[in-house]
JSON list of C-alpha atoms in Angstrom, two decimals:
[
{"chain": "A", "resi": 1, "resn": "SER", "atom": "CA", "xyz": [-11.98, 26.19, -19.78]},
{"chain": "A", "resi": 2, "resn": "PHE", "atom": "CA", "xyz": [-11.86, 24.68, -15.75]},
{"chain": "A", "resi": 3, "resn": "THR", "atom": "CA", "xyz": [-13.92, 28.02, -13.87]},
{"chain": "A", "resi": 4, "resn": "LYS", "atom": "CA", "xyz": [-14.75, 26.50, -10.35]},
{"chain": "A", "resi": 5, "resn": "GLN", "atom": "CA", "xyz": [-14.16, 28.20, -7.29]},
{"chain": "A", "resi": 6, "resn": "GLY", "atom": "CA", "xyz": [-13.64, 27.42, -3.99]},
{"chain": "A", "resi": 7, "resn": "ASP", "atom": "CA", "xyz": [-17.08, 27.88, -1.30]},
{"chain": "A", "resi": 8, "resn": "GLY", "atom": "CA", "xyz": [-14.94, 29.48, 1.14]},
{"chain": "A", "resi": 9, "resn": "THR", "atom": "CA", "xyz": [-14.78, 26.71, 3.67]},
{"chain": "A", "resi": 10, "resn": "THR", "atom": "CA", "xyz": [-11.21, 25.09, 4.89]},
{"chain": "A", "resi": 11, "resn": "ILE", "atom": "CA", "xyz": [-10.06, 21.47, 5.01]},
{"chain": "A", "resi": 12, "resn": "SER", "atom": "CA", "xyz": [-6.91, 19.87, 6.16]},
{"chain": "A", "resi": 13, "resn": "GLY", "atom": "CA", "xyz": [-5.64, 16.13, 6.93]},
{"chain": "A", "resi": 14, "resn": "LYS", "atom": "CA", "xyz": [-3.84, 13.52, 5.62]},
{"chain": "A", "resi": 15, "resn": "ARG", "atom": "CA", "xyz": [-5.59, 12.59, 2.78]},
{"chain": "A", "resi": 16, "resn": "ILE", "atom": "CA", "xyz": [-6.66, 15.94, 2.00]},
{"chain": "A", "resi": 17, "resn": "ILE", "atom": "CA", "xyz": [-4.51, 17.87, -1.31]},
{"chain": "A", "resi": 18, "resn": "GLU", "atom": "CA", "xyz": [-4.96, 21.65, -1.52]},
{"chain": "A", "resi": 19, "resn": "GLN", "atom": "CA", "xyz": [-5.01, 21.94, -5.04]},
{"chain": "A", "resi": 20, "resn": "LYS", "atom": "CA", "xyz": [-3.56, 24.82, -7.21]},
{"chain": "A", "resi": 21, "resn": "GLN", "atom": "CA", "xyz": [-6.56, 26.11, -7.65]},
{"chain": "A", "resi": 22, "resn": "PRO", "atom": "CA", "xyz": [-7.69, 28.70, -4.51]},
{"chain": "A", "resi": 23, "resn": "GLY", "atom": "CA", "xyz": [-10.27, 26.96, -2.38]},
{"chain": "A", "resi": 24, "resn": "LEU", "atom": "CA", "xyz": [-9.76, 23.86, -3.95]},
{"chain": "A", "resi": 25, "resn": "TYR", "atom": "CA", "xyz": [-8.96, 20.18, -2.59]},
{"chain": "A", "resi": 26, "resn": "THR", "atom": "CA", "xyz": [-8.40, 16.88, -3.56]},
{"chain": "A", "resi": 27, "resn": "VAL", "atom": "CA", "xyz": [-9.22, 13.99, -1.12]},
{"chain": "A", "resi": 28, "resn": "SER", "atom": "CA", "xyz": [-7.32, 10.33, -1.53]},
{"chain": "A", "resi": 29, "resn": "TYR", "atom": "CA", "xyz": [-8.27, 7.38, -1.12]},
{"chain": "A", "resi": 30, "resn": "HIS", "atom": "CA", "xyz": [-7.00, 3.59, -1.40]},
{"chain": "A", "resi": 31, "resn": "PRO", "atom": "CA", "xyz": [-8.93, 0.46, -0.90]},
{"chain": "A", "resi": 32, "resn": "ILE", "atom": "CA", "xyz": [-7.02, -2.27, 0.96]},
{"chain": "A", "resi": 33, "resn": "GLY", "atom": "CA", "xyz": [-5.55, -3.92, -1.50]},
{"chain": "A", "resi": 34, "resn": "GLY", "atom": "CA", "xyz": [-6.45, -2.44, -4.43]},
{"chain": "A", "resi": 35, "resn": "CYS", "atom": "CA", "xyz": [-10.39, -4.24, -3.72]},
{"chain": "A", "resi": 36, "resn": "PRO", "atom": "CA", "xyz": [-12.76, -2.02, -2.70]},
{"chain": "A", "resi": 37, "resn": "ALA", "atom": "CA", "xyz": [-16.30, -3.38, -2.53]},
{"chain": "A", "resi": 38, "resn": "PRO", "atom": "CA", "xyz": [-19.11, -2.99, -6.12]},
{"chain": "A", "resi": 39, "resn": "SER", "atom": "CA", "xyz": [-21.13, -0.95, -4.34]},
{"chain": "A", "resi": 40, "resn": "LYS", "atom": "CA", "xyz": [-18.73, 1.89, -3.32]},
{"chain": "A", "resi": 41, "resn": "PHE", "atom": "CA", "xyz": [-18.27, 3.08, -6.51]},
{"chain": "A", "resi": 42, "resn": "ARG", "atom": "CA", "xyz": [-21.79, 3.53, -7.17]},
{"chain": "A", "resi": 43, "resn": "GLU", "atom": "CA", "xyz": [-21.69, 5.16, -3.62]},
{"chain": "A", "resi": 44, "resn": "LEU", "atom": "CA", "xyz": [-18.95, 7.21, -4.84]},
{"chain": "A", "resi": 45, "resn": "ALA", "atom": "CA", "xyz": [-21.12, 8.31, -7.95]},
{"chain": "A", "resi": 46, "resn": "ASN", "atom": "CA", "xyz": [-24.08, 8.86, -6.05]},
{"chain": "A", "resi": 47, "resn": "LEU", "atom": "CA", "xyz": [-22.44, 11.52, -3.79]},
{"chain": "A", "resi": 48, "resn": "ILE", "atom": "CA", "xyz": [-19.91, 13.45, -6.04]},
{"chain": "A", "resi": 49, "resn": "GLN", "atom": "CA", "xyz": [-22.98, 13.45, -9.31]},
{"chain": "A", "resi": 50, "resn": "ASP", "atom": "CA", "xyz": [-23.87, 16.98, -8.92]},
{"chain": "A", "resi": 51, "resn": "MET", "atom": "CA", "xyz": [-20.88, 18.39, -7.48]},
{"chain": "A", "resi": 52, "resn": "GLU", "atom": "CA", "xyz": [-19.68, 20.60, -10.20]},
{"chain": "A", "resi": 53, "resn": "ASP", "atom": "CA", "xyz": [-16.57, 19.17, -12.31]},
{"chain": "A", "resi": 54, "resn": "VAL", "atom": "CA", "xyz": [-15.61, 16.80, -9.32]},
{"chain": "A", "resi": 55, "resn": "GLU", "atom": "CA", "xyz": [-13.68, 13.59, -11.28]},
{"chain": "A", "resi": 56, "resn": "LEU", "atom": "CA", "xyz": [-12.31, 10.43, -9.67]},
{"chain": "A", "resi": 57, "resn": "ARG", "atom": "CA", "xyz": [-8.75, 9.77, -11.57]},
{"chain": "A", "resi": 58, "resn": "LEU", "atom": "CA", "xyz": [-6.95, 6.12, -10.71]},
{"chain": "A", "resi": 59, "resn": "SER", "atom": "CA", "xyz": [-3.82, 6.06, -9.57]},
{"chain": "A", "resi": 60, "resn": "PRO", "atom": "CA", "xyz": [-0.84, 3.34, -10.23]},
{"chain": "A", "resi": 61, "resn": "ASP", "atom": "CA", "xyz": [-0.58, 2.08, -6.52]},
{"chain": "A", "resi": 62, "resn": "GLU", "atom": "CA", "xyz": [-4.39, 0.99, -6.56]},
{"chain": "A", "resi": 63, "resn": "GLY", "atom": "CA", "xyz": [-5.59, 3.95, -4.74]},
{"chain": "A", "resi": 64, "resn": "MET", "atom": "CA", "xyz": [-7.94, 6.89, -6.47]},
{"chain": "A", "resi": 65, "resn": "TYR", "atom": "CA", "xyz": [-7.87, 10.58, -6.14]},
{"chain": "A", "resi": 66, "resn": "ILE", "atom": "CA", "xyz": [-11.44, 12.53, -5.80]},
{"chain": "A", "resi": 67, "resn": "ILE", "atom": "CA", "xyz": [-10.14, 15.67, -7.55]},
{"chain": "A", "resi": 68, "resn": "ASN", "atom": "CA", "xyz": [-12.03, 19.55, -7.60]},
{"chain": "A", "resi": 69, "resn": "LEU", "atom": "CA", "xyz": [-13.85, 19.33, -4.52]},
{"chain": "A", "resi": 70, "resn": "THR", "atom": "CA", "xyz": [-14.70, 22.68, -2.13]},
{"chain": "A", "resi": 71, "resn": "GLY", "atom": "CA", "xyz": [-14.02, 22.69, 1.35]},
{"chain": "A", "resi": 72, "resn": "ALA", "atom": "CA", "xyz": [-18.01, 21.01, 2.07]},
{"chain": "A", "resi": 73, "resn": "GLU", "atom": "CA", "xyz": [-17.05, 18.98, -0.79]},
{"chain": "A", "resi": 74, "resn": "ALA", "atom": "CA", "xyz": [-14.56, 17.53, 0.31]},
{"chain": "A", "resi": 75, "resn": "ARG", "atom": "CA", "xyz": [-15.58, 16.94, 4.48]},
{"chain": "A", "resi": 76, "resn": "LYS", "atom": "CA", "xyz": [-18.57, 14.70, 2.75]},
{"chain": "A", "resi": 77, "resn": "VAL", "atom": "CA", "xyz": [-16.11, 12.74, 0.36]},
{"chain": "A", "resi": 78, "resn": "LEU", "atom": "CA", "xyz": [-13.65, 12.12, 3.25]},
{"chain": "A", "resi": 79, "resn": "ALA", "atom": "CA", "xyz": [-16.23, 10.78, 5.74]},
{"chain": "A", "resi": 80, "resn": "ALA", "atom": "CA", "xyz": [-17.55, 8.53, 2.54]},
{"chain": "A", "resi": 81, "resn": "THR", "atom": "CA", "xyz": [-13.71, 6.96, 2.35]},
{"chain": "A", "resi": 82, "resn": "GLU", "atom": "CA", "xyz": [-13.17, 6.57, 6.20]},
{"chain": "A", "resi": 83, "resn": "ASP", "atom": "CA", "xyz": [-12.76, 2.50, 5.36]},
{"chain": "A", "resi": 84, "resn": "GLY", "atom": "CA", "xyz": [-9.80, 2.77, 2.87]},
{"chain": "A", "resi": 85, "resn": "ALA", "atom": "CA", "xyz": [-6.14, 3.07, 4.35]},
{"chain": "A", "resi": 86, "resn": "GLN", "atom": "CA", "xyz": [-5.10, 5.32, 7.20]},
{"chain": "A", "resi": 87, "resn": "THR", "atom": "CA", "xyz": [-1.32, 3.98, 7.59]},
{"chain": "A", "resi": 88, "resn": "LEU", "atom": "CA", "xyz": [1.58, 3.91, 4.81]},
{"chain": "A", "resi": 89, "resn": "LEU", "atom": "CA", "xyz": [1.33, -0.43, 5.30]},
{"chain": "A", "resi": 90, "resn": "GLU", "atom": "CA", "xyz": [-1.94, -0.04, 4.61]},
{"chain": "A", "resi": 91, "resn": "THR", "atom": "CA", "xyz": [-1.60, 1.40, 1.20]},
{"chain": "A", "resi": 92, "resn": "SER", "atom": "CA", "xyz": [0.50, -1.84, 0.47]},
{"chain": "A", "resi": 93, "resn": "VAL", "atom": "CA", "xyz": [-0.21, -2.91, -3.12]},
{"chain": "A", "resi": 94, "resn": "ALA", "atom": "CA", "xyz": [-0.93, -6.15, -3.93]},
{"chain": "A", "resi": 95, "resn": "CYS", "atom": "CA", "xyz": [-2.20, -8.22, -7.42]},
{"chain": "A", "resi": 96, "resn": "ILE", "atom": "CA", "xyz": [-5.72, -9.98, -7.36]},
{"chain": "A", "resi": 97, "resn": "GLY", "atom": "CA", "xyz": [-4.03, -13.21, -6.42]},
{"chain": "A", "resi": 98, "resn": "ALA", "atom": "CA", "xyz": [-4.35, -16.77, -7.23]},
{"chain": "A", "resi": 99, "resn": "SER", "atom": "CA", "xyz": [-7.73, -17.09, -5.31]},
{"chain": "A", "resi": 100, "resn": "ILE", "atom": "CA", "xyz": [-9.00, -15.05, -9.07]},
{"chain": "A", "resi": 101, "resn": "CYS", "atom": "CA", "xyz": [-5.93, -15.55, -11.20]},
{"chain": "A", "resi": 102, "resn": "GLN", "atom": "CA", "xyz": [-5.30, -18.22, -13.04]},
{"chain": "A", "resi": 103, "resn": "ALA", "atom": "CA", "xyz": [-1.75, -17.86, -13.88]},
{"chain": "A", "resi": 104, "resn": "GLY", "atom": "CA", "xyz": [-1.15, -16.74, -9.41]},
{"chain": "A", "resi": 105, "resn": "VAL", "atom": "CA", "xyz": [1.30, -18.66, -7.89]},
{"chain": "A", "resi": 106, "resn": "ARG", "atom": "CA", "xyz": [-0.13, -17.48, -3.86]},
{"chain": "A", "resi": 107, "resn": "ASP", "atom": "CA", "xyz": [-2.77, -15.54, -2.90]},
{"chain": "A", "resi": 108, "resn": "SER", "atom": "CA", "xyz": [-0.99, -12.16, -2.39]},
{"chain": "A", "resi": 109, "resn": "GLN", "atom": "CA", "xyz": [-4.33, -10.97, -1.12]},
{"chain": "A", "resi": 110, "resn": "GLN", "atom": "CA", "xyz": [-4.81, -12.95, 1.85]},
{"chain": "A", "resi": 111, "resn": "MET", "atom": "CA", "xyz": [-0.76, -12.44, 2.24]},
{"chain": "A", "resi": 112, "resn": "LEU", "atom": "CA", "xyz": [-1.38, -8.82, 2.86]},
{"chain": "A", "resi": 113, "resn": "ALA", "atom": "CA", "xyz": [-4.26, -8.83, 5.02]},
{"chain": "A", "resi": 114, "resn": "ASP", "atom": "CA", "xyz": [-2.12, -11.34, 7.29]},
{"chain": "A", "resi": 115, "resn": "ILE", "atom": "CA", "xyz": [0.69, -9.09, 7.23]},
{"chain": "A", "resi": 116, "resn": "LEU", "atom": "CA", "xyz": [-1.75, -5.68, 8.47]},
{"chain": "A", "resi": 117, "resn": "ALA", "atom": "CA", "xyz": [-3.51, -8.11, 11.05]},
{"chain": "A", "resi": 118, "resn": "ALA", "atom": "CA", "xyz": [-0.34, -8.66, 12.32]},
{"chain": "A", "resi": 119, "resn": "ALA", "atom": "CA", "xyz": [0.94, -5.23, 12.45]},
{"chain": "A", "resi": 120, "resn": "ARG", "atom": "CA", "xyz": [-2.04, -3.54, 13.76]},
{"chain": "A", "resi": 121, "resn": "ALA", "atom": "CA", "xyz": [-2.11, -6.51, 16.85]},
{"chain": "A", "resi": 122, "resn": "ALA", "atom": "CA", "xyz": [1.67, -5.55, 17.60]},
{"chain": "A", "resi": 123, "resn": "GLY", "atom": "CA", "xyz": [0.92, -2.02, 17.44]},
{"chain": "A", "resi": 124, "resn": "ILE", "atom": "CA", "xyz": [3.63, -1.51, 14.68]},
{"chain": "A", "resi": 125, "resn": "LYS", "atom": "CA", "xyz": [3.28, 2.61, 14.18]},
{"chain": "A", "resi": 126, "resn": "ASP", "atom": "CA", "xyz": [2.48, 4.36, 11.01]},
{"chain": "A", "resi": 127, "resn": "GLY", "atom": "CA", "xyz": [5.80, 4.59, 8.87]},
{"chain": "A", "resi": 128, "resn": "ALA", "atom": "CA", "xyz": [7.87, 2.10, 10.87]},
{"chain": "A", "resi": 129, "resn": "LEU", "atom": "CA", "xyz": [6.86, -0.28, 7.85]},
{"chain": "A", "resi": 130, "resn": "PRO", "atom": "CA", "xyz": [6.59, 1.26, 3.62]},
{"chain": "A", "resi": 131, "resn": "GLN", "atom": "CA", "xyz": [4.22, 0.39, 1.21]},
{"chain": "A", "resi": 132, "resn": "LEU", "atom": "CA", "xyz": [4.56, -3.12, 0.75]},
{"chain": "A", "resi": 133, "resn": "HIS", "atom": "CA", "xyz": [4.25, -4.63, -3.12]},
{"chain": "A", "resi": 134, "resn": "ILE", "atom": "CA", "xyz": [2.71, -8.10, -3.58]},
{"chain": "A", "resi": 135, "resn": "SER", "atom": "CA", "xyz": [2.88, -10.77, -6.09]},
{"chain": "A", "resi": 136, "resn": "GLY", "atom": "CA", "xyz": [1.32, -13.82, -6.60]},
{"chain": "A", "resi": 137, "resn": "CYS", "atom": "CA", "xyz": [4.18, -14.90, -8.98]},
{"chain": "A", "resi": 138, "resn": "PRO", "atom": "CA", "xyz": [6.98, -13.68, -10.77]},
{"chain": "A", "resi": 139, "resn": "SER", "atom": "CA", "xyz": [4.98, -11.33, -13.36]},
{"chain": "A", "resi": 140, "resn": "SER", "atom": "CA", "xyz": [4.86, -8.05, -12.10]},
{"chain": "A", "resi": 141, "resn": "CYS", "atom": "CA", "xyz": [1.28, -6.86, -11.49]},
{"chain": "A", "resi": 142, "resn": "GLY", "atom": "CA", "xyz": [2.16, -5.81, -7.79]},
{"chain": "A", "resi": 143, "resn": "THR", "atom": "CA", "xyz": [5.26, -4.50, -8.73]},
{"chain": "A", "resi": 144, "resn": "HIS", "atom": "CA", "xyz": [7.33, -5.93, -6.22]},
{"chain": "A", "resi": 145, "resn": "GLN", "atom": "CA", "xyz": [10.79, -5.12, -8.03]},
{"chain": "A", "resi": 146, "resn": "THR", "atom": "CA", "xyz": [10.52, -1.66, -7.50]},
{"chain": "A", "resi": 147, "resn": "GLY", "atom": "CA", "xyz": [8.90, -1.72, -3.51]},
{"chain": "A", "resi": 148, "resn": "GLU", "atom": "CA", "xyz": [11.02, -0.62, -0.35]},
{"chain": "A", "resi": 149, "resn": "ILE", "atom": "CA", "xyz": [10.11, -3.86, 0.40]},
{"chain": "A", "resi": 150, "resn": "GLY", "atom": "CA", "xyz": [8.46, -6.55, -1.71]},
{"chain": "A", "resi": 151, "resn": "PHE", "atom": "CA", "xyz": [6.84, -10.26, -2.57]},
{"chain": "A", "resi": 152, "resn": "HIS", "atom": "CA", "xyz": [6.42, -12.60, -5.28]},
{"chain": "A", "resi": 153, "resn": "GLY", "atom": "CA", "xyz": [4.74, -15.67, -4.64]},
{"chain": "A", "resi": 154, "resn": "CYS", "atom": "CA", "xyz": [6.91, -18.98, -4.91]},
{"chain": "A", "resi": 155, "resn": "ALA", "atom": "CA", "xyz": [6.84, -22.15, -2.94]},
{"chain": "A", "resi": 156, "resn": "LYS", "atom": "CA", "xyz": [9.77, -23.57, -0.80]},
{"chain": "A", "resi": 157, "resn": "ARG", "atom": "CA", "xyz": [11.02, -27.28, 0.00]},
{"chain": "A", "resi": 158, "resn": "VAL", "atom": "CA", "xyz": [9.42, -28.14, 3.62]},
{"chain": "A", "resi": 159, "resn": "ASN", "atom": "CA", "xyz": [10.46, -31.59, 4.57]},
{"chain": "A", "resi": 160, "resn": "ASN", "atom": "CA", "xyz": [10.71, -33.25, 1.05]},
{"chain": "A", "resi": 161, "resn": "ALA", "atom": "CA", "xyz": [7.46, -30.89, 0.09]},
{"chain": "A", "resi": 162, "resn": "PRO", "atom": "CA", "xyz": [6.54, -27.89, -1.76]},
{"chain": "A", "resi": 163, "resn": "ALA", "atom": "CA", "xyz": [5.10, -25.37, 0.94]},
{"chain": "A", "resi": 164, "resn": "PRO", "atom": "CA", "xyz": [3.21, -21.88, 0.08]},
{"chain": "A", "resi": 165, "resn": "ALA", "atom": "CA", "xyz": [6.37, -19.18, 0.39]},
{"chain": "A", "resi": 166, "resn": "PHE", "atom": "CA", "xyz": [7.54, -15.74, -1.42]},
{"chain": "A", "resi": 167, "resn": "THR", "atom": "CA", "xyz": [10.60, -14.38, -2.42]},
{"chain": "A", "resi": 168, "resn": "LEU", "atom": "CA", "xyz": [11.80, -11.07, -0.74]},
{"chain": "A", "resi": 169, "resn": "HIS", "atom": "CA", "xyz": [13.08, -8.26, -2.66]},
{"chain": "A", "resi": 170, "resn": "VAL", "atom": "CA", "xyz": [14.56, -5.01, -1.03]},
{"chain": "A", "resi": 171, "resn": "ASN", "atom": "CA", "xyz": [14.88, -1.73, -1.93]},
{"chain": "A", "resi": 172, "resn": "GLY", "atom": "CA", "xyz": [13.39, -1.20, -5.10]},
{"chain": "A", "resi": 173, "resn": "CYS", "atom": "CA", "xyz": [12.08, 2.15, -6.19]},
{"chain": "A", "resi": 174, "resn": "ASP", "atom": "CA", "xyz": [10.11, 4.05, -8.97]},
{"chain": "A", "resi": 175, "resn": "ALA", "atom": "CA", "xyz": [11.08, 7.63, -7.97]},
{"chain": "A", "resi": 176, "resn": "GLN", "atom": "CA", "xyz": [12.08, 9.74, -11.61]},
{"chain": "A", "resi": 177, "resn": "GLY", "atom": "CA", "xyz": [15.24, 9.23, -12.02]},
{"chain": "A", "resi": 178, "resn": "GLU", "atom": "CA", "xyz": [16.53, 7.05, -8.77]},
{"chain": "A", "resi": 179, "resn": "GLU", "atom": "CA", "xyz": [14.60, 4.02, -10.51]},
{"chain": "A", "resi": 180, "resn": "ARG", "atom": "CA", "xyz": [16.06, 0.67, -9.29]},
{"chain": "A", "resi": 181, "resn": "PHE", "atom": "CA", "xyz": [14.38, -3.16, -9.57]},
{"chain": "A", "resi": 182, "resn": "GLY", "atom": "CA", "xyz": [15.36, -4.48, -5.41]},
{"chain": "A", "resi": 183, "resn": "ARG", "atom": "CA", "xyz": [17.51, -6.97, -4.44]},
{"chain": "A", "resi": 184, "resn": "GLN", "atom": "CA", "xyz": [16.23, -10.36, -3.79]},
{"chain": "A", "resi": 185, "resn": "LEU", "atom": "CA", "xyz": [17.50, -11.46, -0.23]},
{"chain": "A", "resi": 186, "resn": "GLY", "atom": "CA", "xyz": [15.74, -15.38, -0.71]},
{"chain": "A", "resi": 187, "resn": "VAL", "atom": "CA", "xyz": [12.43, -17.11, 0.03]},
{"chain": "A", "resi": 188, "resn": "ILE", "atom": "CA", "xyz": [10.70, -17.01, 2.97]},
{"chain": "A", "resi": 189, "resn": "LEU", "atom": "CA", "xyz": [7.36, -18.71, 3.65]},
{"chain": "A", "resi": 190, "resn": "ALA", "atom": "CA", "xyz": [3.95, -17.57, 3.72]},
{"chain": "A", "resi": 191, "resn": "ASP", "atom": "CA", "xyz": [2.44, -17.98, 6.94]},
{"chain": "A", "resi": 192, "resn": "GLN", "atom": "CA", "xyz": [6.17, -16.40, 8.50]},
{"chain": "A", "resi": 193, "resn": "ILE", "atom": "CA", "xyz": [6.06, -13.15, 6.72]},
{"chain": "A", "resi": 194, "resn": "PRO", "atom": "CA", "xyz": [3.93, -11.67, 8.94]},
{"chain": "A", "resi": 195, "resn": "ALA", "atom": "CA", "xyz": [6.63, -12.25, 12.09]},
{"chain": "A", "resi": 196, "resn": "PHE", "atom": "CA", "xyz": [9.26, -11.16, 10.17]},
{"chain": "A", "resi": 197, "resn": "LEU", "atom": "CA", "xyz": [7.14, -7.94, 8.99]},
{"chain": "A", "resi": 198, "resn": "VAL", "atom": "CA", "xyz": [6.66, -7.35, 12.96]},
{"chain": "A", "resi": 199, "resn": "GLU", "atom": "CA", "xyz": [10.09, -7.84, 13.99]},
{"chain": "A", "resi": 200, "resn": "LEU", "atom": "CA", "xyz": [11.42, -5.47, 11.31]},
{"chain": "A", "resi": 201, "resn": "GLY", "atom": "CA", "xyz": [8.89, -2.81, 12.00]},
{"chain": "A", "resi": 202, "resn": "THR", "atom": "CA", "xyz": [9.60, -2.76, 15.92]},
{"chain": "A", "resi": 203, "resn": "ALA", "atom": "CA", "xyz": [13.64, -2.60, 15.36]},
{"chain": "A", "resi": 204, "resn": "VAL", "atom": "CA", "xyz": [12.60, 0.51, 13.30]},
{"chain": "A", "resi": 205, "resn": "GLN", "atom": "CA", "xyz": [9.95, 2.65, 15.38]},
{"chain": "A", "resi": 206, "resn": "ASN", "atom": "CA", "xyz": [12.59, 1.64, 18.40]},
{"chain": "A", "resi": 207, "resn": "THR", "atom": "CA", "xyz": [15.37, 3.67, 16.17]},
{"chain": "A", "resi": 208, "resn": "GLY", "atom": "CA", "xyz": [12.25, 6.66, 15.83]},
{"chain": "A", "resi": 209, "resn": "MET", "atom": "CA", "xyz": [12.50, 6.98, 12.68]},
{"chain": "A", "resi": 210, "resn": "THR", "atom": "CA", "xyz": [10.99, 5.61, 10.02]},
{"chain": "A", "resi": 211, "resn": "TYR", "atom": "CA", "xyz": [11.59, 2.72, 7.33]},
{"chain": "A", "resi": 212, "resn": "SER", "atom": "CA", "xyz": [12.27, 5.01, 4.61]},
{"chain": "A", "resi": 213, "resn": "GLU", "atom": "CA", "xyz": [15.18, 6.64, 6.92]},
{"chain": "A", "resi": 214, "resn": "TRP", "atom": "CA", "xyz": [15.95, 3.46, 8.84]},
{"chain": "A", "resi": 215, "resn": "LYS", "atom": "CA", "xyz": [16.89, 1.45, 5.64]},
{"chain": "A", "resi": 216, "resn": "GLU", "atom": "CA", "xyz": [19.14, 4.35, 4.61]},
{"chain": "A", "resi": 217, "resn": "ASP", "atom": "CA", "xyz": [22.14, 2.99, 7.00]},
{"chain": "A", "resi": 218, "resn": "HIS", "atom": "CA", "xyz": [20.83, 0.21, 8.40]},
{"chain": "A", "resi": 219, "resn": "MET", "atom": "CA", "xyz": [20.88, -2.56, 5.87]},
{"chain": "A", "resi": 220, "resn": "PRO", "atom": "CA", "xyz": [22.92, -5.20, 7.66]},
{"chain": "A", "resi": 221, "resn": "GLU", "atom": "CA", "xyz": [20.94, -5.48, 10.06]},
{"chain": "A", "resi": 222, "resn": "LEU", "atom": "CA", "xyz": [17.65, -5.58, 7.81]},
{"chain": "A", "resi": 223, "resn": "GLU", "atom": "CA", "xyz": [19.84, -8.61, 6.42]},
{"chain": "A", "resi": 224, "resn": "ALA", "atom": "CA", "xyz": [20.24, -10.21, 9.86]},
{"chain": "A", "resi": 225, "resn": "ILE", "atom": "CA", "xyz": [16.77, -10.14, 10.48]},
{"chain": "A", "resi": 226, "resn": "ALA", "atom": "CA", "xyz": [15.46, -11.60, 7.15]},
{"chain": "A", "resi": 227, "resn": "ALA", "atom": "CA", "xyz": [18.16, -14.25, 7.44]},
{"chain": "A", "resi": 228, "resn": "LYS", "atom": "CA", "xyz": [15.83, -15.63, 10.68]},
{"chain": "A", "resi": 229, "resn": "TYR", "atom": "CA", "xyz": [13.30, -16.47, 8.59]},
{"chain": "A", "resi": 230, "resn": "ILE", "atom": "CA", "xyz": [15.02, -17.15, 5.01]}
]
């Protein structure tokens, strides 16, 4: 049976979850794109190996939870995982993409990196854009159908030649009891997707709402912004 108890220290924060066992905590860690450096696993293993009953549990959105931590242990793990996502957008899901996957059509990891760089440069506030789901091809490795905003890799003809692009999906959901696939709005050139999302994020943050709140009554506005790029 599980007998570990807290050490009397407490901790709180965006990535800290209080467990039902008094005094114990979980730290959430989401490497950008789900791609931690291989050395990170050795670093975490060395850190937690002498911590009683501490485990890593993987999540279906490319993150992990380090569980059964005392407050003092959680503080150490939190510091060791500061390289992970700090905003909702940075927790976006992306498959490994065409740079590695033989079936991949587009480089979904690079697409995510370009989006994050553009959002940071534009000062998009946390929550103004949702967790994205990006697949490099029509297969579902990036679970693009179930994201509030999703993309799957494809091509778009420009001047009678194929150009890198992604199909835009909106309003998917994987919450239990509310499951639905998103609706396809059209195809956007890969190099225009960061600008599209910056324009969308700016429109959302100007209302003072999060994207999840905004989308409920502003789907026509979303479609109008997307239409400029499709």
